Amino acid sequence: MLLLELCGQIAHRCIGENVHVQALEYDSRKVSPGCLFFCIVGTFSDGHEFALQAVEKGAAALVVQHELPIDIPQIIVENTRIAMAQMAAEFYGHPERDIKLVGVTGTNGKTTTTYMVKAIAERAGQKVGLIGTIHNMIGQRTLETERTTPESVDLFRLLREMRKEDVELVVMEVSSHSLDQHRVHGLEFDVCEFTNLTQDHLDYHKTFENYIAAKKKLFTQSKQAVINIDDPYAQQMMEGLTIPVTTYGIREAADISAADIDITTRGVLFDLEFPGGVTRISIPIPGLFSVFNAMGAVGVALALRIPMEAIKQGLEDMQSVSGRLEPLPTGELGFSVFVDYAHTPDALENVLTTVRGFAQGKIITVFGCGGDRDRAKRPIMGEVAGRHSDMLVVTSDNPRTEDPFTILEAIEEGVKKSGTPYVIVEQRKEAIRYALLYAKPDDIIVVAGKGHENYQEINGVKFHFDDKEAVLELIEDMK
């Protein structure tokens, strides 16, 4: 495709020839001959600094925010991220126009909710694509993912692949980072859903007001909204909306609600109250948050005009989602182990409150906090974990480039406030071993923070580490 054809209606200034573009790229390490390289201004680096490297590797042209002293065609735009999204849509033939799109945003619950919507739509006979934290999926085929919401070039490439494989509906997690960075710019969602909002990512957004504003951008790109009315920030999310809104909740009056809720180790059972009726729903994922996730998924499904019969069957046929309060086999040891992705104060509190509801013995929590991220939540998570546990094993999560013990000291401040017994075991596998050896029959161990992740990032390097693998290996050694 010719360079100027890609520009479409973008406000730009062109320097140089109208060359042919064979591919799009924003990472200079992946540049191939004939590609168009986008100089993205990021949080930690500026793509303009890598333009020469891209040219040396064969880039045919650059998209920049200011002219560079390089003899190569350049498209000068106000914002290279917005231009990248617009040009990616054009390059890949606007696949979004032929697929229904559902976007789910919020601090917690995005992954499980998207899996629920996928299960419901598949029960209704649709071929579904999924984009999110654990992995991307085209029908039942699994693809690896690097981030919750892909960069726009990767996103439109993936949507084109989904369209080629006759996907009818795409359900995707839409992160606050992606909204702030225009990764989903140009997409119009048939339905968007807001799960909840609690403290997270303030290392990036700086203020909670910025975090809220980023999340709210999704509603300006949607035809319909589904909102958790019980969340304290629901009213802010709905303020000024001109699109139809469906609400769900338990405490506040809502279009979709739940009653007679029964939570067990095997899942939840509740009466789903929706416009037009009531039906009893059973979901094999324990926790009150599972009820909220299900109500949100129901709201999306109803907005898509999926029949209630398919909604009920889809939810009841679901399996547990990887790393979301996922039970692991412990044989004859007599205690239980759950692995969960909870890495925010609210998510950790929800998980531990759920476990407390069915625990017969002590709750032993193994957890840490990530490095190079929101430092303010570390003592908060320590206090939350202590308040809802009987024993804590504080350990490393992904320290990234930080000193692990600096992170552990910050967590310890909050743990001490709770008064709960604790130990600090920096090595994560050894921390899990400690918890397994400490546990008695009827106790429950919750290994929190990493969930589905199969790596640990230390000193900027990712090493293979999987909480589930570690637990199962250590349990085998104990038999």
Short mmCIF file of N, CA and C in Angstrom, two decimals, residues 128-211:
data_model
loop_
_atom_site.label_atom_id
_atom_site.label_comp_id
_atom_site.label_asym_id
_atom_site.label_seq_id
_atom_site.Cartn_x
_atom_site.Cartn_y
_atom_site.Cartn_z
N VAL A 128 -16.31 -16.81 18.55
CA VAL A 128 -15.89 -15.68 19.38
C VAL A 128 -14.38 -15.56 19.43
N GLY A 129 -13.90 -14.33 19.35
CA GLY A 129 -12.50 -14.02 19.60
C GLY A 129 -12.36 -13.38 20.96
N LEU A 130 -11.25 -13.64 21.64
CA LEU A 130 -11.02 -13.08 22.97
C LEU A 130 -9.64 -12.43 23.01
N ILE A 131 -9.56 -11.24 23.58
CA ILE A 131 -8.30 -10.52 23.71
C ILE A 131 -8.15 -10.11 25.16
N GLY A 132 -7.05 -10.54 25.81
CA GLY A 132 -6.95 -10.21 27.22
C GLY A 132 -5.65 -10.59 27.89
N THR A 133 -5.68 -10.62 29.21
CA THR A 133 -4.49 -10.75 30.03
C THR A 133 -3.83 -12.11 29.93
N ILE A 134 -4.62 -13.18 29.97
CA ILE A 134 -4.05 -14.53 30.00
C ILE A 134 -3.52 -14.92 28.62
N HIS A 135 -4.37 -14.83 27.62
CA HIS A 135 -3.98 -15.06 26.24
C HIS A 135 -5.10 -14.58 25.33
N ASN A 136 -4.81 -14.55 24.03
CA ASN A 136 -5.82 -14.23 23.03
C ASN A 136 -6.35 -15.54 22.47
N MET A 137 -7.58 -15.53 21.99
CA MET A 137 -8.18 -16.75 21.45
C MET A 137 -8.97 -16.43 20.19
N ILE A 138 -8.88 -17.33 19.22
CA ILE A 138 -9.74 -17.30 18.05
C ILE A 138 -10.54 -18.60 18.09
N GLY A 139 -11.79 -18.50 18.51
CA GLY A 139 -12.55 -19.71 18.78
C GLY A 139 -11.89 -20.45 19.93
N GLN A 140 -11.44 -21.69 19.68
CA GLN A 140 -10.77 -22.47 20.73
C GLN A 140 -9.26 -22.45 20.56
N ARG A 141 -8.76 -21.75 19.53
CA ARG A 141 -7.32 -21.67 19.30
C ARG A 141 -6.72 -20.57 20.16
N THR A 142 -5.65 -20.91 20.85
CA THR A 142 -5.02 -19.99 21.79
C THR A 142 -3.78 -19.34 21.17
N LEU A 143 -3.65 -18.03 21.37
CA LEU A 143 -2.49 -17.27 20.90
C LEU A 143 -1.84 -16.59 22.10
N GLU A 144 -0.53 -16.45 22.05
CA GLU A 144 0.17 -15.79 23.14
C GLU A 144 -0.13 -14.29 23.14
N THR A 145 -0.01 -13.69 24.31
CA THR A 145 -0.25 -12.25 24.42
C THR A 145 0.85 -11.63 25.26
N GLU A 146 1.22 -10.38 24.94
CA GLU A 146 2.26 -9.68 25.70
C GLU A 146 1.68 -8.70 26.71
N ARG A 147 0.50 -8.16 26.41
CA ARG A 147 -0.11 -7.18 27.30
C ARG A 147 -1.62 -7.34 27.24
N THR A 148 -2.30 -6.81 28.25
CA THR A 148 -3.75 -6.97 28.34
C THR A 148 -4.44 -6.50 27.06
N THR A 149 -4.15 -5.29 26.63
CA THR A 149 -4.70 -4.75 25.38
C THR A 149 -3.54 -4.46 24.45
N PRO A 150 -3.49 -5.09 23.28
CA PRO A 150 -2.34 -4.93 22.39
C PRO A 150 -2.18 -3.49 21.89
N GLU A 151 -0.96 -3.16 21.43
CA GLU A 151 -0.75 -1.91 20.72
C GLU A 151 -1.60 -1.93 19.46
N SER A 152 -1.97 -0.77 18.95
CA SER A 152 -2.94 -0.70 17.86
C SER A 152 -2.53 -1.50 16.62
N VAL A 153 -1.24 -1.48 16.26
CA VAL A 153 -0.79 -2.26 15.09
C VAL A 153 -1.07 -3.74 15.30
N ASP A 154 -0.72 -4.25 16.49
CA ASP A 154 -0.95 -5.66 16.80
C ASP A 154 -2.44 -5.96 16.90
N LEU A 155 -3.19 -5.01 17.44
CA LEU A 155 -4.62 -5.21 17.63
C LEU A 155 -5.34 -5.33 16.29
N PHE A 156 -5.08 -4.41 15.37
CA PHE A 156 -5.76 -4.46 14.08
C PHE A 156 -5.29 -5.67 13.25
N ARG A 157 -4.02 -6.06 13.42
CA ARG A 157 -3.54 -7.28 12.74
C ARG A 157 -4.30 -8.50 13.26
N LEU A 158 -4.50 -8.54 14.58
CA LEU A 158 -5.23 -9.65 15.19
C LEU A 158 -6.69 -9.65 14.76
N LEU A 159 -7.31 -8.48 14.72
CA LEU A 159 -8.70 -8.40 14.28
C LEU A 159 -8.86 -8.85 12.83
N ARG A 160 -7.87 -8.54 11.99
CA ARG A 160 -7.93 -9.01 10.61
C ARG A 160 -7.87 -10.54 10.56
N GLU A 161 -7.00 -11.12 11.38
CA GLU A 161 -6.90 -12.58 11.43
C GLU A 161 -8.21 -13.20 11.91
N MET A 162 -8.83 -12.56 12.90
CA MET A 162 -10.11 -13.05 13.41
C MET A 162 -11.19 -12.96 12.34
N ARG A 163 -11.20 -11.87 11.60
CA ARG A 163 -12.20 -11.72 10.53
C ARG A 163 -12.02 -12.79 9.47
N LYS A 164 -10.77 -13.08 9.12
CA LYS A 164 -10.50 -14.12 8.12
C LYS A 164 -11.00 -15.49 8.58
N GLU A 165 -11.03 -15.70 9.88
CA GLU A 165 -11.48 -16.98 10.43
C GLU A 165 -12.94 -16.94 10.86
N ASP A 166 -13.67 -15.96 10.32
CA ASP A 166 -15.13 -15.88 10.50
C ASP A 166 -15.57 -15.66 11.94
N VAL A 167 -14.76 -14.95 12.71
CA VAL A 167 -15.18 -14.57 14.06
C VAL A 167 -16.29 -13.53 13.94
N GLU A 168 -17.36 -13.73 14.72
CA GLU A 168 -18.52 -12.83 14.68
C GLU A 168 -18.48 -11.79 15.80
N LEU A 169 -17.88 -12.18 16.94
CA LEU A 169 -17.87 -11.32 18.12
C LEU A 169 -16.49 -11.37 18.75
N VAL A 170 -15.95 -10.21 19.10
CA VAL A 170 -14.68 -10.12 19.82
C VAL A 170 -14.94 -9.49 21.17
N VAL A 171 -14.50 -10.18 22.22
CA VAL A 171 -14.63 -9.69 23.58
C VAL A 171 -13.23 -9.37 24.07
N MET A 172 -13.00 -8.14 24.49
CA MET A 172 -11.65 -7.76 24.87
C MET A 172 -11.59 -6.97 26.17
N GLU A 173 -10.51 -7.22 26.92
CA GLU A 173 -10.21 -6.40 28.08
C GLU A 173 -9.59 -5.10 27.57
N VAL A 174 -10.07 -3.99 28.10
CA VAL A 174 -9.54 -2.69 27.69
C VAL A 174 -8.94 -2.02 28.93
N SER A 175 -7.63 -1.98 28.99
CA SER A 175 -6.94 -1.45 30.16
C SER A 175 -6.91 0.08 30.14
N SER A 176 -6.66 0.65 31.30
CA SER A 176 -6.56 2.11 31.39
C SER A 176 -5.35 2.61 30.61
N HIS A 177 -4.26 1.83 30.62
CA HIS A 177 -3.08 2.21 29.84
C HIS A 177 -3.44 2.31 28.36
N SER A 178 -4.17 1.31 27.87
CA SER A 178 -4.49 1.27 26.44
C SER A 178 -5.39 2.44 26.04
N LEU A 179 -6.29 2.83 26.93
CA LEU A 179 -7.16 3.96 26.64
C LEU A 179 -6.38 5.26 26.63
N ASP A 180 -5.48 5.41 27.60
CA ASP A 180 -4.68 6.63 27.67
C ASP A 180 -3.70 6.72 26.50
N GLN A 181 -3.25 5.57 26.01
CA GLN A 181 -2.26 5.53 24.94
C GLN A 181 -2.88 5.34 23.56
N HIS A 182 -4.20 5.46 23.46
CA HIS A 182 -4.90 5.43 22.17
C HIS A 182 -4.75 4.10 21.42
N ARG A 183 -4.54 3.01 22.15
CA ARG A 183 -4.38 1.72 21.46
C ARG A 183 -5.67 1.26 20.80
N VAL A 184 -6.82 1.66 21.36
CA VAL A 184 -8.09 1.25 20.76
C VAL A 184 -8.75 2.42 20.02
N HIS A 185 -7.95 3.43 19.70
CA HIS A 185 -8.47 4.58 18.96
C HIS A 185 -9.07 4.11 17.64
N GLY A 186 -10.25 4.63 17.32
CA GLY A 186 -10.90 4.29 16.06
C GLY A 186 -11.87 3.14 16.14
N LEU A 187 -11.83 2.38 17.24
CA LEU A 187 -12.77 1.28 17.40
C LEU A 187 -14.09 1.81 17.98
N GLU A 188 -15.19 1.27 17.50
CA GLU A 188 -16.49 1.56 18.09
C GLU A 188 -17.03 0.26 18.66
N PHE A 189 -17.22 0.23 19.97
CA PHE A 189 -17.68 -0.98 20.65
C PHE A 189 -19.20 -1.04 20.63
N ASP A 190 -19.72 -2.22 20.34
CA ASP A 190 -21.17 -2.42 20.38
C ASP A 190 -21.66 -2.32 21.82
N VAL A 191 -20.86 -2.86 22.75
CA VAL A 191 -21.19 -2.78 24.18
C VAL A 191 -19.88 -2.61 24.95
N CYS A 192 -19.88 -1.76 25.96
CA CYS A 192 -18.75 -1.69 26.88
C CYS A 192 -19.26 -1.94 28.29
N GLU A 193 -18.38 -2.51 29.12
CA GLU A 193 -18.79 -2.78 30.50
C GLU A 193 -17.76 -2.26 31.48
N PHE A 194 -18.24 -1.71 32.59
CA PHE A 194 -17.40 -1.22 33.68
C PHE A 194 -17.62 -2.12 34.89
N THR A 195 -16.53 -2.77 35.37
CA THR A 195 -16.66 -3.71 36.49
C THR A 195 -16.54 -3.01 37.84
N ASN A 196 -15.46 -2.26 38.04
CA ASN A 196 -15.22 -1.58 39.32
C ASN A 196 -13.97 -0.73 39.20
N LEU A 197 -13.70 0.04 40.23
CA LEU A 197 -12.51 0.88 40.23
C LEU A 197 -11.94 0.93 41.64
N THR A 198 -10.70 0.48 41.77
CA THR A 198 -9.99 0.59 43.05
C THR A 198 -8.56 1.01 42.74
N GLN A 199 -7.77 1.24 43.77
CA GLN A 199 -6.43 1.80 43.58
C GLN A 199 -5.54 0.84 42.80
N ASP A 200 -4.99 1.32 41.70
CA ASP A 200 -4.03 0.56 40.91
C ASP A 200 -3.42 1.49 39.86
N HIS A 201 -2.24 1.18 39.40
CA HIS A 201 -1.59 1.87 38.29
C HIS A 201 -1.35 3.37 38.54
N LEU A 202 -1.29 3.77 39.81
CA LEU A 202 -1.04 5.20 40.06
C LEU A 202 0.41 5.57 39.75
N ASP A 203 1.27 4.57 39.60
CA ASP A 203 2.63 4.85 39.16
C ASP A 203 2.61 5.45 37.75
N TYR A 204 1.62 5.05 36.97
CA TYR A 204 1.49 5.54 35.60
C TYR A 204 0.58 6.77 35.53
N HIS A 205 -0.63 6.65 36.10
CA HIS A 205 -1.62 7.72 35.97
C HIS A 205 -1.38 8.89 36.92
N LYS A 206 -0.58 8.68 37.95
CA LYS A 206 -0.20 9.71 38.94
C LYS A 206 -1.32 10.06 39.91
N THR A 207 -2.54 10.30 39.41
CA THR A 207 -3.65 10.61 40.30
C THR A 207 -4.84 9.69 40.00
N PHE A 208 -5.68 9.53 41.01
CA PHE A 208 -6.86 8.68 40.82
C PHE A 208 -7.81 9.32 39.82
N GLU A 209 -7.84 10.64 39.77
CA GLU A 209 -8.70 11.35 38.82
C GLU A 209 -8.28 11.03 37.38
N ASN A 210 -6.97 10.96 37.13
CA ASN A 210 -6.48 10.59 35.80
C ASN A 210 -6.86 9.16 35.46
N TYR A 211 -6.79 8.29 36.46
CA TYR A 211 -7.15 6.87 36.28
C TYR A 211 -8.62 6.76 35.88
#
